[in-house]
Short mmCIF file of C-alpha atoms and ligand atoms in Angstrom, two decimals:
data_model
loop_
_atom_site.label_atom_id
_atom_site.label_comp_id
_atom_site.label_asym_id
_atom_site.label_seq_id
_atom_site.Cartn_x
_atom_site.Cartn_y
_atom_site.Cartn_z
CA UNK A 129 23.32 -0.16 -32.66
CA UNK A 130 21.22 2.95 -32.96
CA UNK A 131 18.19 4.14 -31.94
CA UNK A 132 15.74 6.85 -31.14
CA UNK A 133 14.35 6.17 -27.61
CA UNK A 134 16.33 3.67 -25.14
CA UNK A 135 14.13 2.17 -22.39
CA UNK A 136 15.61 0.47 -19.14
CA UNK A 137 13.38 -1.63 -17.35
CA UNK A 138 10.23 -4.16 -19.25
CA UNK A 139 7.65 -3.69 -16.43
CA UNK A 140 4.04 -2.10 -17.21
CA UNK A 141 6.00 1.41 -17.71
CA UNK A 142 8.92 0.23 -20.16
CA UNK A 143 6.55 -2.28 -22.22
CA UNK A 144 3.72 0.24 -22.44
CA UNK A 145 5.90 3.20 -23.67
CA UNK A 146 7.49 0.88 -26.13
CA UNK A 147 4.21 0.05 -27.60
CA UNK A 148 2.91 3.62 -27.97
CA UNK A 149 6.53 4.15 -29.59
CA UNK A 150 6.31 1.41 -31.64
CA UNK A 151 2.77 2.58 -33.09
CA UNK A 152 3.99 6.41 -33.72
CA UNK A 153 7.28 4.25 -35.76
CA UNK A 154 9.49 5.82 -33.53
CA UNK A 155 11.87 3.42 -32.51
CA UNK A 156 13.44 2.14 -29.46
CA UNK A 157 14.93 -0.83 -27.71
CA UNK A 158 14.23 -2.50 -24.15
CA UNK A 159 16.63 -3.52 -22.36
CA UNK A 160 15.25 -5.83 -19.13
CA UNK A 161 17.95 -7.42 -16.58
CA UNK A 162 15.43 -10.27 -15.65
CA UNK A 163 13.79 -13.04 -18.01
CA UNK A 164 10.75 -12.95 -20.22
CA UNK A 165 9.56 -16.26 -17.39
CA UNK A 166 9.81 -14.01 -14.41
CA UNK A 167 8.12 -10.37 -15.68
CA UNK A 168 5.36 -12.37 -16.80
CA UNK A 169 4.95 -14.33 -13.86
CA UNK A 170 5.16 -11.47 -11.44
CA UNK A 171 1.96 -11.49 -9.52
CA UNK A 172 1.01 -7.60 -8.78
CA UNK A 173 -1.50 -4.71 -9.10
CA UNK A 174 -4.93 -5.67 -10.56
CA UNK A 175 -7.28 -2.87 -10.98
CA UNK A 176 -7.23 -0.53 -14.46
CA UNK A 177 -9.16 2.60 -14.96
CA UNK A 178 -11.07 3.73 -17.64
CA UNK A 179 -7.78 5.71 -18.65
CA UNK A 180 -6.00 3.00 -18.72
CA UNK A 181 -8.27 0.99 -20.39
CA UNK A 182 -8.38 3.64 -23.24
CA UNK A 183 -4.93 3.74 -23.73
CA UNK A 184 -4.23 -0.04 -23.54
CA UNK A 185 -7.27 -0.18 -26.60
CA UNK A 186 -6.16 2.53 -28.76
CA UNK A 187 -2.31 1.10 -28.49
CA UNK A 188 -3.91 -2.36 -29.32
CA UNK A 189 -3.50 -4.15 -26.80
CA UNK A 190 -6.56 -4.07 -24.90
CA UNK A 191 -8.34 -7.23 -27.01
CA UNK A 192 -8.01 -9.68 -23.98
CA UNK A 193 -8.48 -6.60 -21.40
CA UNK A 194 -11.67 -6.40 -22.43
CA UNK A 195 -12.77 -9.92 -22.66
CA UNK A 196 -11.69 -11.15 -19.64
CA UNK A 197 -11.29 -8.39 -17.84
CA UNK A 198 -13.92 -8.22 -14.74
CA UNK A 199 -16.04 -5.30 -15.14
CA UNK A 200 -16.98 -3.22 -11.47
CA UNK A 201 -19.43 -0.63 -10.77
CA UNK A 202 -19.12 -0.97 -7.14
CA UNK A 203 -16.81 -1.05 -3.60
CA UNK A 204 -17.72 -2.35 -0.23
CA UNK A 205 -16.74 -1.10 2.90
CA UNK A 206 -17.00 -3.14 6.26
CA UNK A 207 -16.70 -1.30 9.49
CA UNK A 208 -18.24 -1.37 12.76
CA UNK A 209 -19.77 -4.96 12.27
CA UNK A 210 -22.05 -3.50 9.33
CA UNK A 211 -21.18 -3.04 5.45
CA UNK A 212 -22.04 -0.27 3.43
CA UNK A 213 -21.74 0.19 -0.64
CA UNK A 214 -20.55 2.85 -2.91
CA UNK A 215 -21.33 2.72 -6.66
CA UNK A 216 -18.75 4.69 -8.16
CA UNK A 217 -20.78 4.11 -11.47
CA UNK A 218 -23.91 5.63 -10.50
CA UNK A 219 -21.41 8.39 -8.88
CA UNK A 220 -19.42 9.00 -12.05
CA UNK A 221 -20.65 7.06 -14.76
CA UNK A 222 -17.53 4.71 -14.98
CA UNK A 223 -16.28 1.73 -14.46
CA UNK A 224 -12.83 0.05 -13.28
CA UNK A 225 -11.56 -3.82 -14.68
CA UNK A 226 -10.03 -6.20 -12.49
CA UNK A 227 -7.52 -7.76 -14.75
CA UNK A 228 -3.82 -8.90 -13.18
CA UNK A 229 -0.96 -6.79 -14.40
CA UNK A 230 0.62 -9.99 -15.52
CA UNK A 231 -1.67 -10.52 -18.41
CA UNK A 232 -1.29 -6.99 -19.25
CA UNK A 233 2.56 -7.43 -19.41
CA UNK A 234 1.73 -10.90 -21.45
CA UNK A 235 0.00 -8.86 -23.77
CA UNK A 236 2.39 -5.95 -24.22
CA UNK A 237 5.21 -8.65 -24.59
CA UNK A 238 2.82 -10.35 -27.45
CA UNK A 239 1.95 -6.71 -29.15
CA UNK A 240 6.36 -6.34 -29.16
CA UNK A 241 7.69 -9.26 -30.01
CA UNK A 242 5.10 -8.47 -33.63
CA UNK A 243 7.33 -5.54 -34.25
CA UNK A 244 10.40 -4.76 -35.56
CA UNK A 245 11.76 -2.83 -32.64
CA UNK A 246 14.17 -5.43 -29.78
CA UNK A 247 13.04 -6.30 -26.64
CA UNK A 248 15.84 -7.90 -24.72
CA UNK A 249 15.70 -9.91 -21.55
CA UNK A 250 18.24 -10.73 -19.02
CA UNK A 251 20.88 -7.76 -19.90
CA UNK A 252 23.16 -7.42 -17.19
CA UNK A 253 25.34 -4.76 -16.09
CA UNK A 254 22.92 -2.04 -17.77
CA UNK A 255 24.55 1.66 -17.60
CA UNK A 256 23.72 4.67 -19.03
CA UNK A 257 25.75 7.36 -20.29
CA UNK A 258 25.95 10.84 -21.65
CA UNK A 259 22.34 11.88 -21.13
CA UNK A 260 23.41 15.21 -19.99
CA UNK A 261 24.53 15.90 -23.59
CA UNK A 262 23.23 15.31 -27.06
CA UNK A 263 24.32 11.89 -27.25
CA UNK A 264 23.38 9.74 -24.97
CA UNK A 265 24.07 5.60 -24.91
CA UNK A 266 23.16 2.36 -22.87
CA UNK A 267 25.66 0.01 -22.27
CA UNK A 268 25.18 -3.89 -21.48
CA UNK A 269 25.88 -7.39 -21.55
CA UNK A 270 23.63 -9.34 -23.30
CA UNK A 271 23.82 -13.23 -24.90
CA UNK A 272 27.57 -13.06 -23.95
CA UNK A 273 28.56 -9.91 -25.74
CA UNK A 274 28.95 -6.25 -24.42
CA UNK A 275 26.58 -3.97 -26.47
CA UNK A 276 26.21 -0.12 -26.69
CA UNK A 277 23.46 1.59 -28.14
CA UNK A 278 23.21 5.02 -28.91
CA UNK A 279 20.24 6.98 -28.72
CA UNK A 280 18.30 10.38 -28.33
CA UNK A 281 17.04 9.68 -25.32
CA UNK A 282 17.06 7.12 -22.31
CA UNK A 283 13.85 6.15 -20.39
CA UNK A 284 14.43 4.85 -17.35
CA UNK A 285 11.16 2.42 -16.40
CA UNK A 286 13.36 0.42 -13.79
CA UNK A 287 11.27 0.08 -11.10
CA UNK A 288 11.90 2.03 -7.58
CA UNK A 289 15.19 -0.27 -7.30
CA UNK A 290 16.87 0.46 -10.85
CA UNK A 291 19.99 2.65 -11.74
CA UNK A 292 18.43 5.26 -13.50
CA UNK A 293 17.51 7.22 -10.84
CA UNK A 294 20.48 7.33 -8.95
CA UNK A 295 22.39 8.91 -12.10
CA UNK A 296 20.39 12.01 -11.75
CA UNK A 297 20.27 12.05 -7.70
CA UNK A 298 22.02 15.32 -7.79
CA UNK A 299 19.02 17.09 -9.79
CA UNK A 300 15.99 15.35 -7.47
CA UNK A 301 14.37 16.32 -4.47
CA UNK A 302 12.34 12.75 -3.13
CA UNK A 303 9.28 13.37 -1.24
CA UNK A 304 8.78 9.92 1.25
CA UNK A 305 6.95 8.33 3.89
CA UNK A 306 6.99 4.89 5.06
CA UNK A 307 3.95 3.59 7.17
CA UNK A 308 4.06 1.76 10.19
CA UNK A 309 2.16 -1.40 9.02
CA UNK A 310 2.37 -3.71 5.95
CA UNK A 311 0.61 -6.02 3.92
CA UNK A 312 0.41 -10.17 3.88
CA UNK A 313 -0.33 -9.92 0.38
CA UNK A 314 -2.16 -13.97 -0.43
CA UNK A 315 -3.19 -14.78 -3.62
CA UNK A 316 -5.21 -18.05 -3.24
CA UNK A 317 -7.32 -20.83 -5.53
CA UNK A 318 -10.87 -19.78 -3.85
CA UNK A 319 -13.56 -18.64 -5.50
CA UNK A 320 -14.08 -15.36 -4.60
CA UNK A 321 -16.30 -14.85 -1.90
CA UNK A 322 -18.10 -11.80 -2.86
CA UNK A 323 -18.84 -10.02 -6.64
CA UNK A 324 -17.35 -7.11 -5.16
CA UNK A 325 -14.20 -5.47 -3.91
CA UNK A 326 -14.40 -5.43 0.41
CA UNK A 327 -12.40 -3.00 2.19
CA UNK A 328 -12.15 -3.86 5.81
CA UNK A 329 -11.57 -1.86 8.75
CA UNK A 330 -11.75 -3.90 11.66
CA UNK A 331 -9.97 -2.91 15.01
CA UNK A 332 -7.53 -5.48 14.74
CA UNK A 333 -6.40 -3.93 11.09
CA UNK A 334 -7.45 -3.87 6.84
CA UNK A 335 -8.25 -6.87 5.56
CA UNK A 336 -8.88 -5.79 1.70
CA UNK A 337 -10.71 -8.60 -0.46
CA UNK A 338 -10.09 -8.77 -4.08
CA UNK A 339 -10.04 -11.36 -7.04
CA UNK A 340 -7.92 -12.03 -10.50
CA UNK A 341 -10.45 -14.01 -11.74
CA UNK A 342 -13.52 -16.18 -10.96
CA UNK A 343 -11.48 -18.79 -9.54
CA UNK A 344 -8.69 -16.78 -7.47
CA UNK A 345 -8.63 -14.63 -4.86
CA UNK A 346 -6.36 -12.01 -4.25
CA UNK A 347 -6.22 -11.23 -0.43
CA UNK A 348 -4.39 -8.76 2.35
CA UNK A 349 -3.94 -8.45 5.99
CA UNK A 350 -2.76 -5.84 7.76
CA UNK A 351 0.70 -7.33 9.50
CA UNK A 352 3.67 -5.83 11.08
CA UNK A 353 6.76 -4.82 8.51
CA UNK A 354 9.18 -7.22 9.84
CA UNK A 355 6.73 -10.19 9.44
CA UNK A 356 7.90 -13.27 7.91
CA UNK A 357 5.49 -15.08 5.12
CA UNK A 358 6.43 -18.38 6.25
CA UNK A 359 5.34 -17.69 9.52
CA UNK A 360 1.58 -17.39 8.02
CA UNK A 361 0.00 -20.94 7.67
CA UNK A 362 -3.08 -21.40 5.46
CA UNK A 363 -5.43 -21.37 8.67
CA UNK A 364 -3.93 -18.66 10.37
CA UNK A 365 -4.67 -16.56 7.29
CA UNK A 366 -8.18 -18.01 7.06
CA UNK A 367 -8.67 -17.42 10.69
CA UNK A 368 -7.95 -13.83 10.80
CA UNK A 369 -9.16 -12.73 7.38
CA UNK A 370 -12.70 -14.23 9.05
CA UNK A 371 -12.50 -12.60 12.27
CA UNK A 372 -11.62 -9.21 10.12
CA UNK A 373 -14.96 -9.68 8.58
CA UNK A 374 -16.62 -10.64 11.17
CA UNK A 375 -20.50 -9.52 10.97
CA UNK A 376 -20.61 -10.20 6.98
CA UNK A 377 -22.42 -13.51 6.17
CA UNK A 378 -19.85 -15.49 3.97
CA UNK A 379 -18.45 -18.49 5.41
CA UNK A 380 -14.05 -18.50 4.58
CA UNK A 381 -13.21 -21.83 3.43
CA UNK A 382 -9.71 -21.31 2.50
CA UNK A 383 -8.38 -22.75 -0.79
CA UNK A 384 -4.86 -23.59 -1.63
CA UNK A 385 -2.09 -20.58 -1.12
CA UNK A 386 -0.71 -19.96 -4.65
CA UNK A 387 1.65 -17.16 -3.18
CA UNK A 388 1.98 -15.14 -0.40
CA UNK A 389 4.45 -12.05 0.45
CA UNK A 390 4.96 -9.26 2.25
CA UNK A 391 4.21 -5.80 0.80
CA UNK A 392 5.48 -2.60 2.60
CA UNK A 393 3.62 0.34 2.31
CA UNK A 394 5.40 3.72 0.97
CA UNK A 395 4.82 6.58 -0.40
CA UNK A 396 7.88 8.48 -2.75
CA UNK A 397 8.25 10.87 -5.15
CA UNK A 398 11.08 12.10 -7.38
CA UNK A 399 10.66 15.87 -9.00
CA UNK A 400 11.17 16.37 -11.33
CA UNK A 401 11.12 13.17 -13.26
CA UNK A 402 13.98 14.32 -15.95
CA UNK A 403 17.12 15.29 -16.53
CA UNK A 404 18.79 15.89 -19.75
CA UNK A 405 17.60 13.82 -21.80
CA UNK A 406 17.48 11.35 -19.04
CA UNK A 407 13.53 10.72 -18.12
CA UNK A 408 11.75 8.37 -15.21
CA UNK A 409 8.72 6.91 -15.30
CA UNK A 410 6.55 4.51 -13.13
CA UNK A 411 7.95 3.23 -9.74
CA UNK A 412 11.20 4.77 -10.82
CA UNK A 413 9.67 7.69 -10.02
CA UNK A 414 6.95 7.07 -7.26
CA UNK A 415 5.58 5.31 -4.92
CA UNK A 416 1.93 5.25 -3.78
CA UNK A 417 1.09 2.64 -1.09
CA UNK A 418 -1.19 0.19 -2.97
CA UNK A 419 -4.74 0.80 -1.25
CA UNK A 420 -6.06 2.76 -4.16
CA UNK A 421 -4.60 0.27 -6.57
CA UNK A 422 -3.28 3.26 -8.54
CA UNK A 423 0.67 2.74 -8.74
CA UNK A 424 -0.04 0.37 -12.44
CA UNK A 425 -2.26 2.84 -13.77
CA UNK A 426 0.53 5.99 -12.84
CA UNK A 427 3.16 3.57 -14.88
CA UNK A 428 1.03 3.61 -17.75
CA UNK A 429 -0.32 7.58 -18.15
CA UNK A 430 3.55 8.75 -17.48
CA UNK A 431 4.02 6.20 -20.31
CA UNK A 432 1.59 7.86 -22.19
CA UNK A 433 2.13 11.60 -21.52
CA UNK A 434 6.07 10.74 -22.48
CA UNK A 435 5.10 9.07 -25.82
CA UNK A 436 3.05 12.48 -27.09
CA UNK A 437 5.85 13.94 -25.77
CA UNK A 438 8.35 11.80 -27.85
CA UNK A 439 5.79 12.34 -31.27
CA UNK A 440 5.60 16.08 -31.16
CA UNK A 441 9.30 16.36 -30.81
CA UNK A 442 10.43 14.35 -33.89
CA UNK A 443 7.25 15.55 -35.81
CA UNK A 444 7.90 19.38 -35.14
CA UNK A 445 11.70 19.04 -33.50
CA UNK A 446 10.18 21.05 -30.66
CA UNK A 447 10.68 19.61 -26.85
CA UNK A 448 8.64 21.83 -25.12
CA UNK A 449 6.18 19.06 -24.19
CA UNK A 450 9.11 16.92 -23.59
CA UNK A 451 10.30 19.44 -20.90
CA UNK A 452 6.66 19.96 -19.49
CA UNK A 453 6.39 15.67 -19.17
CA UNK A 454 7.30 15.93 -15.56
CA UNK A 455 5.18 18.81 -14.36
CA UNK A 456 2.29 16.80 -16.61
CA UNK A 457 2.81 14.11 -14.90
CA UNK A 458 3.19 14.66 -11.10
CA UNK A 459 -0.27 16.54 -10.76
CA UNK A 460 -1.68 12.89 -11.37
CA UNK A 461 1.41 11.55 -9.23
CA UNK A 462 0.37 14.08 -6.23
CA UNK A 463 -3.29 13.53 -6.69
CA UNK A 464 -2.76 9.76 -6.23
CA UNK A 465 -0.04 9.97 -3.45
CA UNK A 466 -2.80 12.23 -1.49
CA UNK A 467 -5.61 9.64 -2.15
CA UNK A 468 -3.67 6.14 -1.62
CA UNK A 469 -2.35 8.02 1.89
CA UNK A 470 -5.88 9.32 2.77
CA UNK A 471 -7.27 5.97 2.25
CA UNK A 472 -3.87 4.20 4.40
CA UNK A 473 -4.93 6.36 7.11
CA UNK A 474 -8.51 5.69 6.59
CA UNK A 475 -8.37 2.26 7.24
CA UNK A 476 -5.25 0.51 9.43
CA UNK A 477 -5.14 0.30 12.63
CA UNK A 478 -2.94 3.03 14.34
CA UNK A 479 -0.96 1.28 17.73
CA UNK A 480 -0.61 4.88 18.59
CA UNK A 481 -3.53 6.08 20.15
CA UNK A 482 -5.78 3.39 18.89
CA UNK A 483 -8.94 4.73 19.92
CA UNK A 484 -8.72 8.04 18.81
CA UNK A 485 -7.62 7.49 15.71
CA UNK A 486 -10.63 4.08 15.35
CA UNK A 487 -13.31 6.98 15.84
CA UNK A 488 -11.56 9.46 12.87
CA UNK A 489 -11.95 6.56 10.88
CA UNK A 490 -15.24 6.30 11.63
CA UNK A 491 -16.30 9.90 11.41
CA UNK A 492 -14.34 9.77 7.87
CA UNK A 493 -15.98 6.49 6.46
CA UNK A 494 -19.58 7.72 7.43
CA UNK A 495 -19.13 10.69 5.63
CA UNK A 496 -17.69 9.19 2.60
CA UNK A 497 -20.56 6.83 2.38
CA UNK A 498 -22.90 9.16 3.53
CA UNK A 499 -24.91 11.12 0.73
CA UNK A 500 -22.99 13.83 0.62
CA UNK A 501 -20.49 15.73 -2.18
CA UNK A 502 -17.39 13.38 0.00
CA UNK A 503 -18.83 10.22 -1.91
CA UNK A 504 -19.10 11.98 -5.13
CA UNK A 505 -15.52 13.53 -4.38
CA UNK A 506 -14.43 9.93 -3.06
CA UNK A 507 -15.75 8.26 -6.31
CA UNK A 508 -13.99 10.14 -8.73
CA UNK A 509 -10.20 9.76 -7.64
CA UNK A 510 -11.31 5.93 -7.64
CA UNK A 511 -11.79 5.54 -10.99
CA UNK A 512 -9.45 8.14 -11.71
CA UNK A 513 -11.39 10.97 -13.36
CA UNK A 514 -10.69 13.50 -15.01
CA UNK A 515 -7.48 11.82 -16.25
CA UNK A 516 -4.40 14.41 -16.50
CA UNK A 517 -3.30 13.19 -20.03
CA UNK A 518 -6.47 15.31 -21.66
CA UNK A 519 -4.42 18.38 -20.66
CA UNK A 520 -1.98 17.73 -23.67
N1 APR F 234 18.38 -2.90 -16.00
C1 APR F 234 17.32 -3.36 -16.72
N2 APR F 234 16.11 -3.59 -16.18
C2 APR F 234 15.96 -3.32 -14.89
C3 APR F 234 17.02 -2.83 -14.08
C4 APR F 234 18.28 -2.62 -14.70
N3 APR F 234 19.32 -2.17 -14.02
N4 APR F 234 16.57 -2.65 -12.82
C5 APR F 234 15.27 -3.03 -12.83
N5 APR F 234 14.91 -3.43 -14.06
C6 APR F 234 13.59 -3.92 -14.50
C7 APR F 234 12.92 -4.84 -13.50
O1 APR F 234 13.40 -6.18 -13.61
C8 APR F 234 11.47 -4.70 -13.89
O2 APR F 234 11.07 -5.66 -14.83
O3 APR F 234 12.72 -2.84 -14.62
C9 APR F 234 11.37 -3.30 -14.50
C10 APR F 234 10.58 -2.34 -13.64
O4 APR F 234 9.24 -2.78 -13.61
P1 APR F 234 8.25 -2.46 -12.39
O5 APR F 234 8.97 -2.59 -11.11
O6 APR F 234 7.02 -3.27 -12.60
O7 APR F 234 7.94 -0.89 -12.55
P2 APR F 234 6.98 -0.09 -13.53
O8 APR F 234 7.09 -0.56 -14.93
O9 APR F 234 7.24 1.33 -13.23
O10 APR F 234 5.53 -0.48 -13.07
C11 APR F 234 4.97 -0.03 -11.86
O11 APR F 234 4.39 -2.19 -11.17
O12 APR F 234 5.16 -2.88 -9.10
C12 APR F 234 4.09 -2.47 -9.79
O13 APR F 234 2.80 -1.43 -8.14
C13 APR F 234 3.66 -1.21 -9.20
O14 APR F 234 1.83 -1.38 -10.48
C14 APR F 234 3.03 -0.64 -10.34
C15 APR F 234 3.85 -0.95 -11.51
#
């Protein structure tokens, strides 16, 4: 088999780069090692930018995005036993969706399987060759038959765990830092119990509210790393997401637990993303602890910034934007490391030093929400503006 572009990995970075492929008629093949059942069942991220949006419309695929997607113009913060509001719309004119990256990978799978271009699940024993020359191929095992297909170039868009990475180890230098808390991540059959999104910082941790629709709630508590889900009974989670929100008015009545999990929080970063014609995108690249909600939306501009890349190459055989994808890319990966760590330090509890560290918080928060240029400033890497793809 031949082909232009080879992508490992069918999460939000593999699918979406397919699909902008797949519209310029380049083509390309995915190759996924789990089944179509399990990448669309994968409960994760939930929040899209107006970036993202745009790019999910213009590929196509942003028809259910937009009408079921939950539109918000506003965040709540709850500290001290008082809540205070910040419209990011009023700030910056723009809005974010709450839509579950499951649906979006439901609808990139839809938009695929509509082309010509393969899209196969559970490939095992995926490796990649030659991408340090001019012919590269991916080797696998799929429906009981060792393939190879040769390409141009390989995408790897397997996820911070995948094998792409490690095949250009000797070309990285990885940024990283690992946090000293982590998240019971719940995602529960409640209605949720307020329009908004509620960022707690209470002195026993973050509780962070959020929903994936208007009859599921999307939950997390601030736990230790080494906690164990099934330790966490339905009323112990009710009980302490209450007491984190203690002084707002709503009443926790629990709901049946659809899932719950532990999330550690990290930070990483590869530079540069590329090698040869080797090239990473989304968590095969980075990291960014999931309190801006940002790590979905990175998957999908390096997608993007890679696929202009990708068009002005085989329209003008010139790959000077293909070798400028990485620096492209990680000023938005930097810019949304720095702002999912300043909010992780904004909000946990710190065992070290408690107190010290409760009253930074609340110096920080005040300003933020006070009516100052900080709220303004604060607003705008929420929703993600300006995005970094306009540069190309
Ligand atoms: N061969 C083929 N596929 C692989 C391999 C492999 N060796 N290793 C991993 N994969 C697949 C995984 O099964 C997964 O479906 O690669 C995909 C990677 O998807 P994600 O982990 O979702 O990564 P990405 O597409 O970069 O999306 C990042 O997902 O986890 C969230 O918070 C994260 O929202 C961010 C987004």
């Amino acid at each position: 088999m031949r082909t232009k572009v080879a992508i490992v990995g069918a999460g939000p970075a593999g699918l979406m780069l397919g699909q902008l492929l797949s519209q310029m008629n380049i083509s390309n093949i995915i190759v996924e090692s789990r089944s179509r059942e399990y990448v669309e069942g994968r409960s994760r991220a939930g929040q899209i930018t107006p970036a993202t949006v745009r790019i999910l419309t213009q590929s196509g695929v942003g028809e259910r995005v937009h009408a079921e997607g939950m539109k918000h113009s506003t965040l709540q913060f709850h500290y001290d036993g008082s809540t205070r509001e910040l419209d990011f719309e009023a700030l910056t004119g723009q809005t974010v969706m709450i839509y579950g990256q499951q649906e979006i990978i439901k609808d990139l799978v839809a938009a695929r399987l509509r082309t010509e271009y393969p899209l196969l699940f559970g490939a095992a024993n995926v490796q990649v060759h030659g991408t340090d020359g001019n012919s590269p191929s991916v080797t696998f095992r799929h429906d009981g038959r060792q393939q190879s297909v040769e390409c141009d170039f390989v995408v790897g868009c397997d996820g911070f765990h995948g094998i792409c990475r490690p095949q250009i180890a000797d070309a990285l230098t990885c940024y990283s830092h690992a946090y000293p808390f982590a998240w019971l991540a719940v995602l529960a059959e409640m209605t949720p119990i307020a329009k908004d999104v509620i960022f707690s910082s209470h002195e026993t941790g973050l509780a962070l509210f959020t929903m994936r629709s208007a009859k599921v709630s999307r939950i997390y508590l601030q736990c230790s790393p080494d906690e164990d889900p099934n330790e966490w009974s339905a009323a112990r989670i009710w009980d302490l997401l209450q007491s984190r929100i203690e002084g707002r008015p709503e009443k926790v009545d629990g709901g049946a637990i659809i899932e719950k999990s532990i999330v550690q929080l990290r930070s990483f970063v590869a530079e540069k993303m590329q090698k040869g014609r080797l090239f990473l995108a989304g968590d095969a690249a980075h990291i960014v602890p999931p309190t801006a909600a940002k790590g979905l939306n990175l998957a999908v501009s390096d997608a993007n910034i890679l696929a202009r890349g990708f068009e002005h190459f085989y329209a003008s055989d010139k790959d000077d934007l293909l070798l400028s994808y990485s620096g492209i890319a990680l000023k938005q990966v930097w810019r949304d490391v720095q702002f999912s760590h300043s909010m992780a330090m904004l909000l946990h509890r710190y065992d070290d030093n408690a107190q010290f560290h409760r009253r930074l918080q609340i110096a920080e928060l005040d300003r933020i929400l006070g009516t100052g240029p900080a709220a303004q400033n604060f607003a705008e890497l929420w929703v993600g503006s300006p995005p970094f793809t306009a540069s190309i």
